[in-house]
Coordinates of C-alpha atoms and ligand atoms in Angstrom, one line a residue:
M1 CA 0.0 0.0 0.0
V2 CA 1.3 3.4 -1.0
R3 CA 1.5 5.7 2.1
S4 CA 3.8 8.5 0.9
I5 CA 4.3 10.1 -2.5
S6 CA 6.2 12.7 -4.3
I7 CA 4.4 14.8 -7.0
L8 CA 6.4 16.1 -9.9
G9 CA 4.4 19.0 -11.4
S10 CA 2.1 19.5 -8.4
T11 CA 0.9 22.9 -9.7
G12 CA -0.5 21.5 -13.0
S13 CA -3.8 20.1 -13.8
I14 CA -3.0 16.5 -12.9
G15 CA -0.8 17.7 -10.0
R16 CA -3.6 19.7 -8.4
Q17 CA -6.0 16.6 -8.7
T18 CA -3.2 14.4 -7.2
V19 CA -3.0 16.8 -4.3
A20 CA -6.8 16.4 -3.8
V21 CA -6.5 12.6 -4.1
A22 CA -3.7 12.5 -1.6
E23 CA -5.7 14.4 1.0
H24 CA -8.7 12.1 0.4
L25 CA -6.4 9.1 0.8
G26 CA -4.6 10.6 3.8
L27 CA -1.2 10.0 2.1
Q28 CA 2.0 11.9 3.1
V29 CA 3.4 14.1 0.4
R30 CA 7.2 14.1 0.7
A31 CA 8.0 16.4 -2.2
I32 CA 6.2 18.7 -4.7
S33 CA 7.5 20.4 -7.8
T34 CA 6.8 23.4 -10.2
N35 CA 8.4 25.1 -13.1
R36 CA 7.6 28.6 -11.9
S37 CA 4.1 28.6 -10.3
I38 CA 5.5 29.5 -6.9
K39 CA 2.4 31.2 -5.4
L40 CA 0.4 27.9 -5.7
A41 CA 3.5 25.8 -4.8
E42 CA 3.7 27.9 -1.6
E43 CA 0.1 27.3 -0.7
Q44 CA 0.5 23.6 -1.4
A45 CA 3.7 23.5 0.6
R46 CA 2.0 25.2 3.6
K47 CA -0.9 22.8 3.5
L48 CA 0.9 19.6 2.8
R49 CA 4.2 20.2 4.7
P50 CA 6.5 18.2 2.2
A51 CA 10.2 17.9 3.1
M52 CA 11.1 19.7 -0.1
V53 CA 9.7 21.8 -3.1
A54 CA 11.6 21.6 -6.4
V55 CA 11.4 24.7 -8.6
T56 CA 13.0 24.3 -12.1
D57 CA 13.2 28.1 -12.6
E58 CA 16.2 29.4 -10.6
S59 CA 15.0 32.9 -9.9
A60 CA 11.5 31.5 -8.9
A61 CA 13.2 29.1 -6.6
K62 CA 15.0 32.0 -4.8
E63 CA 11.7 33.8 -4.3
L64 CA 9.9 30.7 -3.0
K65 CA 12.9 30.1 -0.6
T66 CA 12.4 33.6 0.9
A67 CA 8.6 33.0 1.2
L68 CA 9.0 29.8 3.0
A69 CA 11.9 30.9 5.2
D70 CA 9.7 30.6 8.3
T71 CA 9.3 26.8 7.7
D72 CA 11.6 23.9 7.6
I73 CA 10.6 23.1 4.0
K74 CA 13.7 22.9 1.8
V75 CA 13.5 24.6 -1.7
W76 CA 15.7 23.3 -4.4
G77 CA 16.2 25.4 -7.6
G78 CA 17.3 24.2 -11.2
E79 CA 16.7 21.3 -13.4
H80 CA 18.3 18.8 -11.0
A81 CA 15.8 19.7 -8.5
L82 CA 13.3 17.7 -10.2
V83 CA 15.5 14.5 -9.8
E84 CA 15.9 15.3 -6.1
A85 CA 12.1 15.4 -5.7
A86 CA 11.9 12.0 -7.5
V87 CA 14.3 10.2 -5.3
I88 CA 13.5 11.8 -1.9
S89 CA 13.7 9.2 0.9
D90 CA 10.8 7.4 2.6
T91 CA 8.6 7.6 -0.6
D92 CA 6.5 4.7 -2.0
A93 CA 5.4 6.3 -5.2
V94 CA 6.2 9.2 -7.6
V95 CA 3.4 10.8 -9.6
T96 CA 5.0 12.0 -12.8
A97 CA 2.7 15.0 -13.8
V98 CA 5.1 17.3 -15.5
S99 CA 4.5 18.1 -19.1
G100 CA 7.0 17.0 -21.7
A101 CA 10.2 14.9 -22.1
V102 CA 11.6 16.7 -19.1
G103 CA 9.9 13.9 -17.1
L104 CA 12.3 11.3 -18.5
K105 CA 15.4 11.8 -16.1
P106 CA 13.5 12.0 -12.8
T107 CA 11.3 9.0 -13.9
L108 CA 14.5 6.9 -14.6
E109 CA 16.1 7.8 -11.3
A110 CA 12.9 7.0 -9.3
I111 CA 12.8 3.6 -11.0
K112 CA 16.4 3.0 -9.8
K113 CA 15.1 3.6 -6.2
K114 CA 12.3 1.0 -6.9
R115 CA 9.6 3.6 -6.4
R116 CA 6.1 2.9 -7.9
I117 CA 5.7 5.2 -10.9
A118 CA 2.2 6.6 -11.2
L119 CA 2.8 7.8 -14.8
A120 CA 0.8 10.6 -16.2
N121 CA 3.7 12.1 -18.2
K122 CA 3.2 10.1 -21.4
E123 CA 6.0 12.0 -23.2
T124 CA 8.6 10.0 -21.1
L125 CA 7.4 6.6 -22.7
V126 CA 7.1 8.1 -26.3
C127 CA 10.6 9.4 -26.1
A128 CA 12.2 6.4 -24.4
G129 CA 9.6 3.7 -23.7
S130 CA 11.7 0.6 -24.4
I131 CA 14.5 1.8 -22.0
V132 CA 12.1 2.9 -19.3
M133 CA 10.1 -0.3 -19.3
Q134 CA 13.4 -2.4 -19.5
R135 CA 14.8 -0.6 -16.5
A136 CA 11.6 -0.8 -14.5
A137 CA 11.6 -4.6 -15.1
D138 CA 15.2 -4.9 -14.1
C139 CA 14.8 -2.9 -10.9
G140 CA 11.5 -4.3 -10.1
A141 CA 9.8 -0.9 -10.0
E142 CA 6.0 -1.0 -11.0
I143 CA 4.7 1.5 -13.5
V144 CA 1.0 2.1 -13.1
P145 CA -0.5 4.4 -15.7
V146 CA -2.5 7.6 -14.9
D147 CA -3.5 8.4 -18.5
S148 CA -7.3 7.5 -18.4
E149 CA -7.1 5.2 -21.5
H150 CA -4.1 3.3 -20.2
S151 CA -5.5 3.1 -16.7
A152 CA -8.6 1.6 -18.3
I153 CA -6.5 -1.0 -20.3
F154 CA -4.5 -1.7 -17.2
Q155 CA -7.6 -2.4 -15.1
C156 CA -9.1 -4.5 -17.9
L157 CA -5.8 -6.6 -18.2
T158 CA -5.2 -7.2 -14.5
G159 CA -5.0 -10.9 -13.9
R160 CA -5.1 -11.7 -17.6
K161 CA -1.6 -12.3 -18.5
G162 CA -1.3 -13.8 -22.1
E163 CA -5.0 -13.2 -22.9
L164 CA -4.7 -9.9 -24.8
R165 CA -5.4 -9.9 -28.6
K166 CA -6.0 -6.3 -29.2
V167 CA -6.2 -3.0 -27.4
L168 CA -9.2 -0.7 -28.4
L169 CA -7.8 2.8 -27.6
T170 CA -10.7 5.3 -27.5
G171 CA -10.5 9.0 -28.0
S172 CA -13.2 11.7 -28.1
G173 CA -11.8 13.3 -31.3
G174 CA -11.4 16.7 -29.6
P175 CA -13.0 20.0 -30.5
F176 CA -12.4 19.9 -34.2
R177 CA -13.6 16.4 -34.9
G178 CA -14.3 16.1 -38.7
W179 CA -12.8 19.4 -39.6
S180 CA -10.7 19.7 -42.8
R181 CA -7.3 21.2 -43.1
E182 CA -8.9 24.3 -44.7
Q183 CA -11.3 24.6 -41.8
T184 CA -8.6 24.3 -39.1
K185 CA -6.1 26.8 -40.7
D186 CA -7.3 29.8 -38.7
V187 CA -7.8 27.9 -35.4
T188 CA -6.4 30.1 -32.4
P189 CA -4.8 28.8 -29.2
E190 CA -7.9 29.8 -27.2
Q191 CA -10.1 27.7 -29.4
A192 CA -7.7 24.7 -29.4
V193 CA -7.4 24.5 -25.5
R194 CA -11.2 24.4 -25.0
H195 CA -11.8 20.6 -24.9
P196 CA -15.5 19.4 -24.9
N197 CA -15.0 16.7 -22.1
W198 CA -11.8 17.2 -20.2
S199 CA -10.1 20.2 -18.5
M200 CA -6.4 19.8 -19.0
G201 CA -3.1 21.7 -19.2
A202 CA -2.5 23.8 -22.2
K203 CA 0.0 21.5 -24.1
I204 CA -2.1 18.3 -23.8
S205 CA -5.2 20.3 -24.8
V206 CA -3.6 21.3 -28.0
D207 CA -2.3 17.7 -28.5
S208 CA -6.0 16.6 -28.0
A209 CA -7.2 19.1 -30.6
T210 CA -4.7 17.9 -33.3
M211 CA -5.2 14.2 -32.1
M212 CA -1.3 14.0 -31.6
N213 CA -2.4 13.2 -28.0
K214 CA -4.0 9.9 -29.4
G215 CA -0.8 9.3 -31.4
L216 CA 1.3 9.7 -28.3
E217 CA -1.0 7.4 -26.4
F218 CA -0.7 4.8 -29.1
I219 CA 3.0 4.6 -28.6
E220 CA 2.5 4.9 -24.8
A221 CA 0.2 1.8 -25.0
M222 CA 2.6 -0.2 -27.2
H223 CA 5.3 0.2 -24.3
L224 CA 3.1 -0.2 -21.3
F225 CA 1.3 -3.4 -22.7
G226 CA 4.0 -4.9 -24.9
T227 CA 2.1 -4.7 -28.2
T228 CA 3.0 -4.2 -31.8
P229 CA 1.3 -1.3 -33.7
D230 CA -1.0 -4.0 -35.2
G231 CA -2.2 -4.9 -31.8
I232 CA -3.9 -1.5 -31.2
E233 CA -7.0 0.0 -32.9
V234 CA -8.0 3.6 -32.3
L235 CA -11.8 4.3 -32.0
I236 CA -13.4 7.7 -31.9
H237 CA -15.8 7.8 -29.0
P238 CA -17.2 11.3 -28.6
E239 CA -18.7 10.7 -25.1
S240 CA -15.6 9.8 -23.2
I241 CA -17.5 7.3 -21.1
V242 CA -15.7 4.1 -22.2
H243 CA -12.1 5.0 -21.3
S244 CA -10.7 2.1 -23.5
M245 CA -11.2 -1.6 -23.9
V246 CA -9.3 -4.8 -24.6
E247 CA -10.2 -7.6 -26.9
L248 CA -9.1 -11.0 -25.5
V249 CA -7.9 -14.1 -27.4
D250 CA -11.4 -15.6 -27.3
G251 CA -13.1 -12.5 -28.7
T252 CA -14.4 -11.2 -25.4
V253 CA -14.2 -7.5 -25.0
I254 CA -13.7 -5.9 -21.7
A255 CA -14.2 -2.2 -21.2
Q256 CA -13.7 0.2 -18.3
L257 CA -16.4 3.0 -17.9
G258 CA -16.7 6.0 -15.7
V259 CA -17.4 9.6 -15.8
P260 CA -14.6 11.7 -17.4
D261 CA -12.6 12.5 -14.1
M262 CA -8.9 12.2 -13.8
G263 CA -9.3 11.8 -10.1
L264 CA -10.2 8.1 -10.7
P265 CA -7.2 6.9 -12.6
I266 CA -4.9 9.0 -10.2
Q267 CA -6.4 7.3 -7.2
Y268 CA -6.2 3.8 -8.8
A269 CA -2.6 4.2 -9.6
L270 CA -1.9 4.9 -5.8
T271 CA -4.3 2.3 -4.3
Y272 CA -3.6 -0.6 -6.9
P273 CA -4.2 -3.4 -6.4
N274 CA -6.8 -2.3 -4.1
R275 CA -9.8 -0.1 -4.6
V276 CA -11.3 2.4 -2.1
A277 CA -14.2 4.9 -2.3
S278 CA -13.4 7.9 -4.4
M279 CA -14.6 11.5 -4.6
S280 CA -15.6 10.8 -8.2
E281 CA -19.2 11.3 -9.5
R282 CA -21.0 8.1 -10.3
L283 CA -22.0 7.0 -13.8
D284 CA -25.8 7.2 -14.4
F285 CA -26.5 5.1 -17.5
T286 CA -30.1 6.5 -17.7
K287 CA -28.6 10.0 -18.3
L288 CA -26.4 9.1 -21.2
G289 CA -28.6 10.9 -23.8
K290 CA -27.6 9.6 -27.2
G291 CA -25.9 6.6 -25.8
L292 CA -22.4 5.7 -26.6
N293 CA -21.0 5.9 -30.1
F294 CA -17.9 4.6 -31.8
Y295 CA -16.3 5.5 -35.1
A296 CA -13.2 4.6 -37.1
P297 CA -10.9 7.7 -37.2
D298 CA -10.6 9.5 -40.6
F299 CA -6.9 9.5 -40.9
E300 CA -6.8 12.1 -43.7
K301 CA -8.3 14.6 -41.5
L302 CA -6.1 13.5 -38.5
P303 CA -2.6 13.7 -40.0
C304 CA -0.9 13.9 -36.6
L305 CA -2.4 10.6 -35.6
A306 CA -1.4 9.1 -38.7
L307 CA 2.2 10.4 -38.4
A308 CA 2.5 9.0 -34.8
I309 CA 1.3 5.5 -36.0
Q310 CA 3.8 5.7 -38.8
C311 CA 6.6 6.7 -36.3
A312 CA 5.5 3.7 -34.1
R313 CA 5.9 1.4 -37.0
N314 CA 9.4 3.0 -38.1
G315 CA 10.7 2.5 -34.6
G316 CA 14.3 3.7 -33.7
T317 CA 14.3 7.4 -32.7
D318 CA 11.5 8.4 -34.9
A319 CA 9.0 8.6 -31.9
A320 CA 11.4 10.7 -29.9
V321 CA 12.0 13.1 -32.8
M322 CA 8.2 13.5 -33.3
N323 CA 7.7 14.1 -29.6
A324 CA 10.3 16.8 -29.2
A325 CA 9.3 18.6 -32.5
N326 CA 5.7 18.5 -31.4
E327 CA 6.6 19.9 -27.9
V328 CA 8.4 22.9 -29.6
A329 CA 5.7 23.5 -32.2
V330 CA 2.9 23.4 -29.7
H331 CA 4.6 26.0 -27.5
L332 CA 5.2 28.3 -30.5
F333 CA 1.5 27.8 -31.4
L334 CA 0.4 28.7 -27.8
D335 CA 2.6 31.7 -28.0
H336 CA 0.8 32.9 -31.2
K337 CA 4.0 32.6 -33.3
I338 CA 2.8 29.9 -35.6
G339 CA -0.6 28.7 -37.1
Y340 CA -2.4 25.5 -36.1
N341 CA -1.7 23.6 -39.3
D342 CA 2.1 24.6 -38.9
I343 CA 2.3 22.1 -36.0
Y344 CA 1.7 19.1 -38.2
D345 CA 3.8 20.5 -41.1
S346 CA 6.8 21.2 -38.9
V347 CA 6.7 17.8 -36.9
A348 CA 6.2 15.9 -40.2
A349 CA 9.3 17.7 -41.6
A350 CA 11.4 17.0 -38.6
V351 CA 10.5 13.2 -38.6
Q352 CA 11.5 13.3 -42.4
T353 CA 14.8 15.2 -41.9
V354 CA 16.3 14.1 -38.6
P355 CA 18.1 10.8 -39.3
R356 CA 16.7 7.7 -37.6
T357 CA 18.9 5.8 -35.2
E358 CA 17.8 2.1 -34.9
N359 CA 17.9 0.4 -31.4
P360 CA 19.0 3.7 -29.8
D361 CA 20.5 3.9 -26.3
L362 CA 19.6 6.9 -24.0
D363 CA 22.3 9.2 -25.3
A364 CA 21.2 8.6 -29.0
I365 CA 17.5 9.3 -27.9
L366 CA 18.5 12.5 -26.0
A367 CA 20.6 13.7 -29.0
A368 CA 17.7 13.0 -31.4
D369 CA 15.3 14.9 -29.1
Q370 CA 17.7 17.9 -29.1
E371 CA 18.3 17.7 -32.9
A372 CA 14.4 17.7 -33.5
R373 CA 13.9 20.8 -31.2
A374 CA 16.6 22.7 -33.0
F375 CA 15.1 21.6 -36.4
V376 CA 11.7 23.1 -35.4
R377 CA 13.1 26.2 -34.1
A378 CA 15.2 26.8 -37.3
Y379 CA 12.0 25.8 -39.4
F380 CA 10.2 28.8 -38.0
K381 CA 13.4 30.9 -37.7
Q382 CA 12.9 31.1 -33.9
Ligands
NDP401 P1 0.0 21.2 -16.9 O1 0.6 22.1 -18.0 O2 -1.3 21.6 -16.3 O3 1.1 21.0 -15.8 C1 2.4 20.7 -16.0 C2 3.1 20.7 -14.6 O4 4.6 20.4 -14.9 C3 3.2 22.0 -13.9 O5 3.4 21.8 -12.5 C4 4.3 22.8 -14.5 O6 4.8 23.8 -13.7 C5 5.3 21.6 -14.6 N1 6.3 21.9 -15.7 C6 6.1 22.3 -16.9 N2 7.2 22.4 -17.7 C7 8.2 22.1 -16.8 C8 9.6 22.1 -16.9 N3 10.2 22.3 -18.0 N4 10.4 21.6 -15.8 C9 9.7 21.3 -14.6 N5 8.5 21.4 -14.5 C10 7.6 21.7 -15.6 O7 0.0 19.7 -17.5 P2 -1.1 18.6 -17.2 O8 -1.3 18.4 -15.7 O9 -2.3 18.8 -18.1 O10 -0.3 17.3 -17.8 C11 0.8 16.8 -17.2 C12 1.2 15.4 -17.9 O11 0.1 14.5 -17.7 C13 1.4 15.6 -19.4 O12 2.4 14.7 -19.7 C14 0.1 15.1 -20.0 O13 0.3 14.6 -21.3 C15 -0.4 14.0 -19.0 N6 -1.8 13.9 -18.9 C16 -2.6 14.9 -18.5 C17 -4.0 14.7 -18.4 C18 -4.8 15.8 -17.9 O14 -6.0 15.6 -17.8 N7 -4.4 16.9 -17.7 C19 -4.6 13.4 -18.8 C20 -3.7 12.4 -19.1 C21 -2.3 12.6 -19.2 P3 4.2 25.4 -13.8 O15 2.9 25.3 -13.0 O16 5.2 26.2 -13.2 O17 4.0 25.6 -15.2
MG402 MG1 -5.5 10.2 -22.2

């Protein structure tokens, strides 16, 4: 049973919900972290009394240190602070709720310490899934997914080793479902972050609009559940009630259903293999309106999803390149520096241009990640 946790990215959407779950479950929070949201981090620190707060931005760290000077809470600044938060002593689980590939190093260090990884940060697996899963197996560290689809698949597969035939990965289709490239060309960041069913951080909201999120999840699922690209089928399910399904060898399909609420998968990642009462709303089948609908994705209108599946098939460093290029492009879009359709164009160009390394080690992955970031910045002369 998990009794104490560290939360990487406690000031974000998943991080704040993790704080609520930790309070509900009565868990001790040993460390929290932020990039630069120090006002909220201070509030969280005063309430949760962790041993440390990691603040990546150095000047924000200095400010928080002064603000918390009347407490015995340590404030660590800089990139390495995230690793310190991940490996802090007397901690059973680390919730990785930072956004982007910055989650990779702290996750690998927490694995070395045999911590349970409650993994929200999908970019870590997209970037270096084979290495992360292998190291977790070698060290005996559990990785329990927080991403709602993967939590659903994990729950459906618990106790069913060797019975999986196909993962049925569901996705709502986002706010621009069915829109053509012509129709999406003037989409603004404000429109893109407004998701119909989920309230999330800015980066994943844009990924959900482009459906790159489903592509990242496709690769995440391959690593978590040891499948090939042919072992995963994406289904558009606009209601987000079925969080994903598995088809077993005999044709039986098992689904996990619930209201769209990340509190549930966060809690399950911390209580697994047990279940306890949650704060989540209950599903009322009599109020489902038009019922539950499922469609095949139109890959022509979802080029980011098609690109991600192609990268999954290509293997090597392609997924890491796509992930890094997408991170840079999405941030430029959020800063109003590029258009919506430029995201796909630049990411596809990065995948085509950055040379693929087969069977990469960690250094080769990190180098490909850097090269992809530089490529996209140069592509937009940024
Ligand atoms: P947010 O943007 O809301 O929060 C991200 C957190 O990470 C914040 O605490 C932020 O600090 C911190 N952070 C961002 N960049 C850095 C950096 N370079 N160094 C250190 N810390 C950093 O994201 P979400 O909570 O929405 O998502 C977090 C992860 O969970 C992502 O990988 C996402 O894909 C995944 N996920 C999210 C879901 C959701 O419902 N939100 C659902 C499923 C998966 P600061 O506050 O200072 O910006
Ligand atoms: Mg998801």
